[in-house]
PDB file of C-alpha atoms in Angstrom:
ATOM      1  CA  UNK A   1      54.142  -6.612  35.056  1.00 49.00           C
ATOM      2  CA  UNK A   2      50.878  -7.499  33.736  1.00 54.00           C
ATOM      3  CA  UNK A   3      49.340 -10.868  34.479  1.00 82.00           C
ATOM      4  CA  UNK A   4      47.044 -12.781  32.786  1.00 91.00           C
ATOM      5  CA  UNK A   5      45.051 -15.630  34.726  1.00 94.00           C
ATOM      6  CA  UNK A   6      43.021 -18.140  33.124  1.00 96.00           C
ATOM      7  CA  UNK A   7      40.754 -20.415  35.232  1.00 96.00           C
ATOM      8  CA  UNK A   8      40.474 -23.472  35.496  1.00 96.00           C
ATOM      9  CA  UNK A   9      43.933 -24.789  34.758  1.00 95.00           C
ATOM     10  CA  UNK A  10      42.210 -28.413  33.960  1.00 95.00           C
ATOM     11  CA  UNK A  11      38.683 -28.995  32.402  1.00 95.00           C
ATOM     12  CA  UNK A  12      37.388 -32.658  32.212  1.00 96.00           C
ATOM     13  CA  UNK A  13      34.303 -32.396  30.387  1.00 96.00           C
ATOM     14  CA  UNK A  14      32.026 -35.630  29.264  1.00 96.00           C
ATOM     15  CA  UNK A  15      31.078 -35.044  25.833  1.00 96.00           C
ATOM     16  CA  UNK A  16      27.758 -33.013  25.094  1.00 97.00           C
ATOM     17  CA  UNK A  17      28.134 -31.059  28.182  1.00 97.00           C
ATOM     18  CA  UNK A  18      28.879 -27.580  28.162  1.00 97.00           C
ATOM     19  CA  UNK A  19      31.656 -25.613  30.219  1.00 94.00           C
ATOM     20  CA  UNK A  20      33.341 -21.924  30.398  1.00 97.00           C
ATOM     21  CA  UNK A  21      36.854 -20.805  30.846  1.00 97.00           C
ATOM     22  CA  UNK A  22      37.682 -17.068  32.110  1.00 97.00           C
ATOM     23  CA  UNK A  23      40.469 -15.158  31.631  1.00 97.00           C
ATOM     24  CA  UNK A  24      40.811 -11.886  34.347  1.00 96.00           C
ATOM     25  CA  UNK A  25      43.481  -9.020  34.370  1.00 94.00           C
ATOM     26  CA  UNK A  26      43.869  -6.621  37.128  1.00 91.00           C
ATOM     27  CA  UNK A  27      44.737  -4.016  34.199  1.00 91.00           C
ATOM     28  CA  UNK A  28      42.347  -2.855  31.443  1.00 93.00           C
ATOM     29  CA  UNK A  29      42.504  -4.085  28.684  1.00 93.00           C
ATOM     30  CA  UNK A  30      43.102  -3.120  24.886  1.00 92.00           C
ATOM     31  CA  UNK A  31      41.868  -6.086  23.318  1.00 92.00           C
ATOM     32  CA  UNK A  32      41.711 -10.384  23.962  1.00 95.00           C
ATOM     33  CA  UNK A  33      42.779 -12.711  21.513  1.00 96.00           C
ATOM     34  CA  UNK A  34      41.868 -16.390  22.135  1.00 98.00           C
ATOM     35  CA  UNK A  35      43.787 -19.124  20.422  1.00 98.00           C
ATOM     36  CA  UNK A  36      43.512 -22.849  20.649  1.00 98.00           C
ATOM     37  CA  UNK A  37      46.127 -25.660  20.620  1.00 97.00           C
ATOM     38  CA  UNK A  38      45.680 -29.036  20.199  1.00 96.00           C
ATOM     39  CA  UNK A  39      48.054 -31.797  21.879  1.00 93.00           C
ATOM     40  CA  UNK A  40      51.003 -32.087  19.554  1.00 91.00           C
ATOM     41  CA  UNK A  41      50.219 -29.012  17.638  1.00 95.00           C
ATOM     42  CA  UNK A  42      50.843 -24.760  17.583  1.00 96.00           C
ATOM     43  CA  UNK A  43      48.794 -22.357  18.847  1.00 97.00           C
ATOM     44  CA  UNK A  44      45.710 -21.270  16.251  1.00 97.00           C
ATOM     45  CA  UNK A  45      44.302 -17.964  16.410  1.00 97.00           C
ATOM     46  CA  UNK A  46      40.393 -17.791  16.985  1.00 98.00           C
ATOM     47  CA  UNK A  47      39.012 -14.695  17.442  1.00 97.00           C
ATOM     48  CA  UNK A  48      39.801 -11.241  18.951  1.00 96.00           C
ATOM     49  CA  UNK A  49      37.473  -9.253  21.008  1.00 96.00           C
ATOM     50  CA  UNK A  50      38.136  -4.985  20.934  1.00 94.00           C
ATOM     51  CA  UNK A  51      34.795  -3.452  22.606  1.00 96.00           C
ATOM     52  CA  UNK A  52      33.468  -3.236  26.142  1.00 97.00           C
ATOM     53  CA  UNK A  53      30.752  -6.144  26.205  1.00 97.00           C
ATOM     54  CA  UNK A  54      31.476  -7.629  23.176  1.00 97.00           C
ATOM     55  CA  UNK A  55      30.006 -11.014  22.110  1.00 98.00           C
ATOM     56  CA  UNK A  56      31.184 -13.318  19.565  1.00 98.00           C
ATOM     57  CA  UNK A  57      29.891 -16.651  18.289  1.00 97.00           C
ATOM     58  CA  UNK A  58      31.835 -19.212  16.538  1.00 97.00           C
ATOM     59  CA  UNK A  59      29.087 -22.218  16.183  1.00 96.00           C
ATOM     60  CA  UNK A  60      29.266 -23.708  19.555  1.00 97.00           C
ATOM     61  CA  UNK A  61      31.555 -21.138  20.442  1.00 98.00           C
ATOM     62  CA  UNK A  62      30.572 -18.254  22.735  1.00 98.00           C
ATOM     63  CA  UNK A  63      33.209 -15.443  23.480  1.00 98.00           C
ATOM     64  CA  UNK A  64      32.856 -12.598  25.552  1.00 98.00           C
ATOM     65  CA  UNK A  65      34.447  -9.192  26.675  1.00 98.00           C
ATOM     66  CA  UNK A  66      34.101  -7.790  30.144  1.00 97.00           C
ATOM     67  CA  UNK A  67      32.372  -4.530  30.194  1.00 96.00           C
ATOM     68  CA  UNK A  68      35.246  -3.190  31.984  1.00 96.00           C
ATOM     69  CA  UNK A  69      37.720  -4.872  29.468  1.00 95.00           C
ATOM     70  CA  UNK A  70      39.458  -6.766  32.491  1.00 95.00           C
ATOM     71  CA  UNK A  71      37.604 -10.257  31.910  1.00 96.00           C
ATOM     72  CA  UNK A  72      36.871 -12.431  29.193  1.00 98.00           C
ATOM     73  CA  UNK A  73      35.416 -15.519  28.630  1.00 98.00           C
ATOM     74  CA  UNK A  74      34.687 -19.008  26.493  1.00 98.00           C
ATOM     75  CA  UNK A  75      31.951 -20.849  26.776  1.00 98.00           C
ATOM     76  CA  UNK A  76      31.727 -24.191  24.466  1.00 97.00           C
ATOM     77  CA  UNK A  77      27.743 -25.630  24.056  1.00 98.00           C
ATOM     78  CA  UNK A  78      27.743 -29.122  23.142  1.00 97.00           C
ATOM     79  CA  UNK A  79      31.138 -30.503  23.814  1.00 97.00           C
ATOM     80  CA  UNK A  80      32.913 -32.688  21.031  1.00 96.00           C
ATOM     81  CA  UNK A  81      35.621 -34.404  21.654  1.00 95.00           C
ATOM     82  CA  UNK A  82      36.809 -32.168  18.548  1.00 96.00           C
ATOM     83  CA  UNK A  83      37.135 -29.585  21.289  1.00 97.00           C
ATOM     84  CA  UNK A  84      40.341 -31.470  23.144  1.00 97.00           C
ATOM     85  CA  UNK A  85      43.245 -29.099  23.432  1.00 97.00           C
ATOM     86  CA  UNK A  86      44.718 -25.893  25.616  1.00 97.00           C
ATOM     87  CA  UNK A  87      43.011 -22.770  25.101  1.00 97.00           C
ATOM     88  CA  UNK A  88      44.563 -19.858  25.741  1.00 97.00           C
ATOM     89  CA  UNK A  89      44.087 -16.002  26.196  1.00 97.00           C
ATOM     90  CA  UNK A  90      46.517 -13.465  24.818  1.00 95.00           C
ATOM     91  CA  UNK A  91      45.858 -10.002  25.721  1.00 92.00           C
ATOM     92  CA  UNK A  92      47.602  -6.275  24.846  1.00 87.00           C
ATOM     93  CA  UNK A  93      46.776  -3.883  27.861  1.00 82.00           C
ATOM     94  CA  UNK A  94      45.802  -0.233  27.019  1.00 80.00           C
ATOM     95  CA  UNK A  95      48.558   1.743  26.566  1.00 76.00           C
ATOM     96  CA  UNK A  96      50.963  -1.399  25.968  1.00 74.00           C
ATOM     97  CA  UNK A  97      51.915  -3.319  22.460  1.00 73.00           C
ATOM     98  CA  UNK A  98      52.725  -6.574  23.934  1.00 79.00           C
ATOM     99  CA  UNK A  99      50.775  -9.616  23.970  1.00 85.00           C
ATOM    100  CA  UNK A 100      50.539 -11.641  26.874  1.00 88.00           C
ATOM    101  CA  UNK A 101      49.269 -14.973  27.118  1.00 92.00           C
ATOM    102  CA  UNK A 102      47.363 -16.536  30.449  1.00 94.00           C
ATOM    103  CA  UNK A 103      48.356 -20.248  31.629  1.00 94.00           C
ATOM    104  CA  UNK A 104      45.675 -21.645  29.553  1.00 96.00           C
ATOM    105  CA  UNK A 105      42.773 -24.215  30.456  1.00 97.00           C
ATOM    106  CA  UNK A 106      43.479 -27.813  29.525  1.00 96.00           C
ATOM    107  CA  UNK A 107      40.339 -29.409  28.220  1.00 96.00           C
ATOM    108  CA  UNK A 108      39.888 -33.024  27.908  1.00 96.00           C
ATOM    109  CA  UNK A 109      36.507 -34.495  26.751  1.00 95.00           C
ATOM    110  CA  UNK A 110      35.534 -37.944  28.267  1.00 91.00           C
ATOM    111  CA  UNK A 111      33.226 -39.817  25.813  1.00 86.00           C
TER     112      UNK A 111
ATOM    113  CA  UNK B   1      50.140 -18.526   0.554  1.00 55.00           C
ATOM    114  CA  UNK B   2      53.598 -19.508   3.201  1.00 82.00           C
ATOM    115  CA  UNK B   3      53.416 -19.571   7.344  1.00 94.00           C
ATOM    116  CA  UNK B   4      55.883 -18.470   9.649  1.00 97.00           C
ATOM    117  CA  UNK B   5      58.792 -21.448   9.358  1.00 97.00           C
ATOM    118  CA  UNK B   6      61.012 -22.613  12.140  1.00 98.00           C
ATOM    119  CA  UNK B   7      63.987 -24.931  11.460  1.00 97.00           C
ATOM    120  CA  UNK B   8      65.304 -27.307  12.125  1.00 98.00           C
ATOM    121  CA  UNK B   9      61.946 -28.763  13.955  1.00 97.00           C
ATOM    122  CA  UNK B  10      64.237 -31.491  15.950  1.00 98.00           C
ATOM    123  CA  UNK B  11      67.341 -30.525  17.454  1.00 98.00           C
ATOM    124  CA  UNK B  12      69.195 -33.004  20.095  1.00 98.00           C
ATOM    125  CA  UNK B  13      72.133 -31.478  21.399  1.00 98.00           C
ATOM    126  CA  UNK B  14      74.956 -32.507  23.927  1.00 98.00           C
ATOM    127  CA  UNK B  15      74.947 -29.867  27.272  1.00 98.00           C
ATOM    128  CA  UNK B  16      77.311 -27.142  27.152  1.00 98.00           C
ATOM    129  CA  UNK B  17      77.116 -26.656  23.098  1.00 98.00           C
ATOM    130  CA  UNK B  18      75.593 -24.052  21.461  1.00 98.00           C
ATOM    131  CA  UNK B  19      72.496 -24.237  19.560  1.00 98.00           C
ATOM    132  CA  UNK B  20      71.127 -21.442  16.657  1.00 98.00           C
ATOM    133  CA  UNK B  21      67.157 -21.781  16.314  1.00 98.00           C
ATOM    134  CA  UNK B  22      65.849 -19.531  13.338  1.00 98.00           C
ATOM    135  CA  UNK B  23      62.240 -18.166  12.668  1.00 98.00           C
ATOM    136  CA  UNK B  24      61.187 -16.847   9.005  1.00 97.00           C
ATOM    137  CA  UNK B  25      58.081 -15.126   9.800  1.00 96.00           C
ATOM    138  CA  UNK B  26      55.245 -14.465   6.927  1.00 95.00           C
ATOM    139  CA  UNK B  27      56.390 -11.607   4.822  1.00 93.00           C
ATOM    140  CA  UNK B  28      55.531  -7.968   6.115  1.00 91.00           C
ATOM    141  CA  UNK B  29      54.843  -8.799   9.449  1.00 93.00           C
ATOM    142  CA  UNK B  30      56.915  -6.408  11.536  1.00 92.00           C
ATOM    143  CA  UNK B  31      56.014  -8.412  14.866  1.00 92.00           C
ATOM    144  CA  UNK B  32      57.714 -11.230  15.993  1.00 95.00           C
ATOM    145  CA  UNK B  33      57.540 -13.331  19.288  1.00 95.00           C
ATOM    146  CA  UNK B  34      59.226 -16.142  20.546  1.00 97.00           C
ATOM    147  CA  UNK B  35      58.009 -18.400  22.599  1.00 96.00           C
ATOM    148  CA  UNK B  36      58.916 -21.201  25.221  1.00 97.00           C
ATOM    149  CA  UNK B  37      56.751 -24.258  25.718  1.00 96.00           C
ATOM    150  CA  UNK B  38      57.695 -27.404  27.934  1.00 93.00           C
ATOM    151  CA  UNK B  39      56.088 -30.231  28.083  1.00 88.00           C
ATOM    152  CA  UNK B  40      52.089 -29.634  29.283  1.00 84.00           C
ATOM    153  CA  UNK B  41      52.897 -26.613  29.814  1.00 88.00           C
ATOM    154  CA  UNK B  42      52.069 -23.091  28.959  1.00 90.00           C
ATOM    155  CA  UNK B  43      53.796 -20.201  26.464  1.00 93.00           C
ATOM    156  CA  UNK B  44      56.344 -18.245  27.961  1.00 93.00           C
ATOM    157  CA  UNK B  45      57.507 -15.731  26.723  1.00 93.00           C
ATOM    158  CA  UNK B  46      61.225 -14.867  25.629  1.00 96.00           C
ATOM    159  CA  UNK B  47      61.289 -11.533  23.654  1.00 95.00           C
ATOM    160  CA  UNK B  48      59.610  -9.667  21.306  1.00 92.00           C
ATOM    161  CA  UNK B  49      60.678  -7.609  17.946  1.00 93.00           C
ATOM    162  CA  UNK B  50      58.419  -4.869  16.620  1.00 90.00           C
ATOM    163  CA  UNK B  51      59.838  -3.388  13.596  1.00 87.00           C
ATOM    164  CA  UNK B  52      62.910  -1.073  13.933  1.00 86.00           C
ATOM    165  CA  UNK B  53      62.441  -0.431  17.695  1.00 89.00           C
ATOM    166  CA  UNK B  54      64.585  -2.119  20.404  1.00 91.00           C
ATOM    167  CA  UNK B  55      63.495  -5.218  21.586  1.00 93.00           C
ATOM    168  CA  UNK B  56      61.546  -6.451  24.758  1.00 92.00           C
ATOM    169  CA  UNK B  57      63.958  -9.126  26.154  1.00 94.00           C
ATOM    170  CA  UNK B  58      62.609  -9.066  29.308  1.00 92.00           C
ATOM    171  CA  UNK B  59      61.805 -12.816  29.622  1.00 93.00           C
ATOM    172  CA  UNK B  60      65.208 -14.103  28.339  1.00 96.00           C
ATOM    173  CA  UNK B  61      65.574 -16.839  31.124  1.00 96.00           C
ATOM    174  CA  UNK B  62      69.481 -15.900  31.390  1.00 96.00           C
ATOM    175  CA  UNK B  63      72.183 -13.988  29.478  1.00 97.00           C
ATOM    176  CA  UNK B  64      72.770 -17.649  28.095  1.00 98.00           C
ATOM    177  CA  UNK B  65      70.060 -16.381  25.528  1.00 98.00           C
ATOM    178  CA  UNK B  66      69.760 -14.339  23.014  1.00 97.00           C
ATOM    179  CA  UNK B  67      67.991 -13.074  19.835  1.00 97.00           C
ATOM    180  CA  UNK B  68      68.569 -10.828  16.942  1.00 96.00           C
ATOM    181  CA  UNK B  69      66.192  -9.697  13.821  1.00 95.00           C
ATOM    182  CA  UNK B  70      68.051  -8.759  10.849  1.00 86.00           C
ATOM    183  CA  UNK B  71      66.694  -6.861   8.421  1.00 82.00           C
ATOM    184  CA  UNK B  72      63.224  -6.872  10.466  1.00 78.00           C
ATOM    185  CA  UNK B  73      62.790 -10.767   8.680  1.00 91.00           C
ATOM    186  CA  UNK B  74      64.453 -13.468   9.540  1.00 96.00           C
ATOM    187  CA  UNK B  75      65.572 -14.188  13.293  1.00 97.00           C
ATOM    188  CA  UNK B  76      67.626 -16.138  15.504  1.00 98.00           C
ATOM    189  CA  UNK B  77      67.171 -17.296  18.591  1.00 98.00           C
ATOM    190  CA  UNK B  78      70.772 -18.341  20.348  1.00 98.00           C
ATOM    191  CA  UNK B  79      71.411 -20.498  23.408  1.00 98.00           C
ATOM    192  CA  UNK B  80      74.951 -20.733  24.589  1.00 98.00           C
ATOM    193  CA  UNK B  81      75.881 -23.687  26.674  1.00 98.00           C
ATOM    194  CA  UNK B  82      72.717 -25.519  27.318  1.00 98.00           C
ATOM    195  CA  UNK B  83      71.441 -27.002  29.794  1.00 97.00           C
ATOM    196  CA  UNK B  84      69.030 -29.750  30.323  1.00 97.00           C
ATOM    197  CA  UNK B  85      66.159 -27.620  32.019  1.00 96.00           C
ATOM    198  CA  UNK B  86      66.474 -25.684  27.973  1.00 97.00           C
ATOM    199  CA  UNK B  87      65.056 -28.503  26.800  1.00 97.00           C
ATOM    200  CA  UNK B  88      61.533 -27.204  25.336  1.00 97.00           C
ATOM    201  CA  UNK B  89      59.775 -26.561  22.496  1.00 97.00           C
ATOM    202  CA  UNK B  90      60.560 -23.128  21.184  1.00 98.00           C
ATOM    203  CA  UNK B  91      57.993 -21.288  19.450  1.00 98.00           C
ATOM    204  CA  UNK B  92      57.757 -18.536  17.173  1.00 98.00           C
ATOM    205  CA  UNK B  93      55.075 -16.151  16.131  1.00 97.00           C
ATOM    206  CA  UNK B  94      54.681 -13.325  13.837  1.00 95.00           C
ATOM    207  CA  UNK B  95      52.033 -10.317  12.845  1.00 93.00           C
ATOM    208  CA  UNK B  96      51.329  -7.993  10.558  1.00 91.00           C
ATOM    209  CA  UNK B  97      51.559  -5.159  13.646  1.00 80.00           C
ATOM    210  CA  UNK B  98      51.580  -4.793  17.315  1.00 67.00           C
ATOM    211  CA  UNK B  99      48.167  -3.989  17.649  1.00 69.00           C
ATOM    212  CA  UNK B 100      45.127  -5.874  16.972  1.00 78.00           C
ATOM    213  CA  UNK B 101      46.818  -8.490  14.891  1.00 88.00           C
ATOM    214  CA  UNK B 102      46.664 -12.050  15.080  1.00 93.00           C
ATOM    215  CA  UNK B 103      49.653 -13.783  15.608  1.00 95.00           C
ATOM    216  CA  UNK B 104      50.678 -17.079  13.052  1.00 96.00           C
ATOM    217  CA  UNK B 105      52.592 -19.721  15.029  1.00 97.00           C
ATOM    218  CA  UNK B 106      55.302 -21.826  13.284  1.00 97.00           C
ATOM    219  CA  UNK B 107      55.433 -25.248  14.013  1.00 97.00           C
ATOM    220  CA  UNK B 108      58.632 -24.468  16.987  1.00 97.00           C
ATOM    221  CA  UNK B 109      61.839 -26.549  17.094  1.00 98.00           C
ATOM    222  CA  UNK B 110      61.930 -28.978  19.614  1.00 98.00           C
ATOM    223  CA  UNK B 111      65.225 -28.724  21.621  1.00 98.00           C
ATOM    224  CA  UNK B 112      66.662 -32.190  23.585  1.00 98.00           C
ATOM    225  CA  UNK B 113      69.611 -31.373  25.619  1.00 98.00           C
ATOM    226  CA  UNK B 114      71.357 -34.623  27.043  1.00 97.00           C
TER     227      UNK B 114
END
């Protein structure tokens, strides 16, 4: 079935540093959703990404879509310790209806 | 305007009894997902509903579990005879379709089996 890997597992990031997490497929891709979760909390939707090279910004958020829509990624500027939590990709693959999440990257922010 | 609600959110059960977890997903969404989450760990998932079609139960754990969607609203998640490793949170998520949608998380029930 179709896998969704998210790299790194862990992130310990000090505070006002910046850092990426990717999310690959070996299938191409429909769209990527990216949600967030903090620690005791459900998962929050964040954005979606549709076309081949997209780029979206949410303030010091940075998300982008693979050209080939196999890859994604998340960069954070300026790390707050706001940021803590598990972010997570969920993607449908072309063709499919399903939405699969990857393992998620655990970010903790050192102050 | 009202979330997708999960009840009960606590639920400490003896092993071997049977537990009923139930989802109420935001009105007019004809997707619904649930989820399993342990501790630190990621989503995984159990089965999904999308509107009158049959649905994918291909990561039910074991024929222990089971789900059902009446009237494409409300649904149920079962788990006969538990065990300890059930002991998770149990998440559920709705959207408005399959495709492109967002999904809306409830809050999940968190099941203790002793």
């Amino acid at each position: 079935g179709q896998q969704v890997m998210q790299i790194p597992q862990y992130q310990h990031v000090q505070e006002g540093e910046d850092f990426t997490t990717y999310c690959n497929s070996s299938t191409t891709l429909s769209n990527i959703q990216w949600y967030k979760q903090r620690p005791g909390g459900h998962p929050v939707f964040l954005i979606q990404l549709v076309k081949s090279g997209e780029v979206k910004k949410q303030k010091r958020l940075t998300f982008q879509f693979g050209e080939a829509k196999k890859n994604s990624s998340l960069h954070i500027t300026a790390t707050q310790t706001t940021d803590v939590g598990t972010y997570f990709c969920a993607a449908i693959k072309a063709a499919g209806n399903k939405l699969t999440f990857g393992g998620g990257t655990r970010v903790l922010v050192k102050p | 305007g009202a979330g997708v609600s999960q009840s009960p959110s606590n639920k400490v059960t003896e092993k071997g009894k049977d537990v009923e977890l139930r989802c109420d997903p935001i009105s007019g969404h004809t997707a619904l997902y649930w989820y399993r989450q342990s501790l630190g760990q990621g989503l995984e998932f159990l089965i999904y509903f999308q509107g009158n079609s049959a649905p994918d139960k291909s990561g039910l754990p074991s024929d222990r579990f089971s789900a059902e969607r009446t009237g494409g609203s409300v649904s149920t998640l079962t788990i006969q005879r538990t065990q300890q490793e059930d002991s998770a949170v149990y998440l559920c998520a709705s959207s408005y379709s399959s495709y492109n949608s967002p999904l809306h998380f409830g809050n999940g029930t968190r099941l203790t089996v002793t």
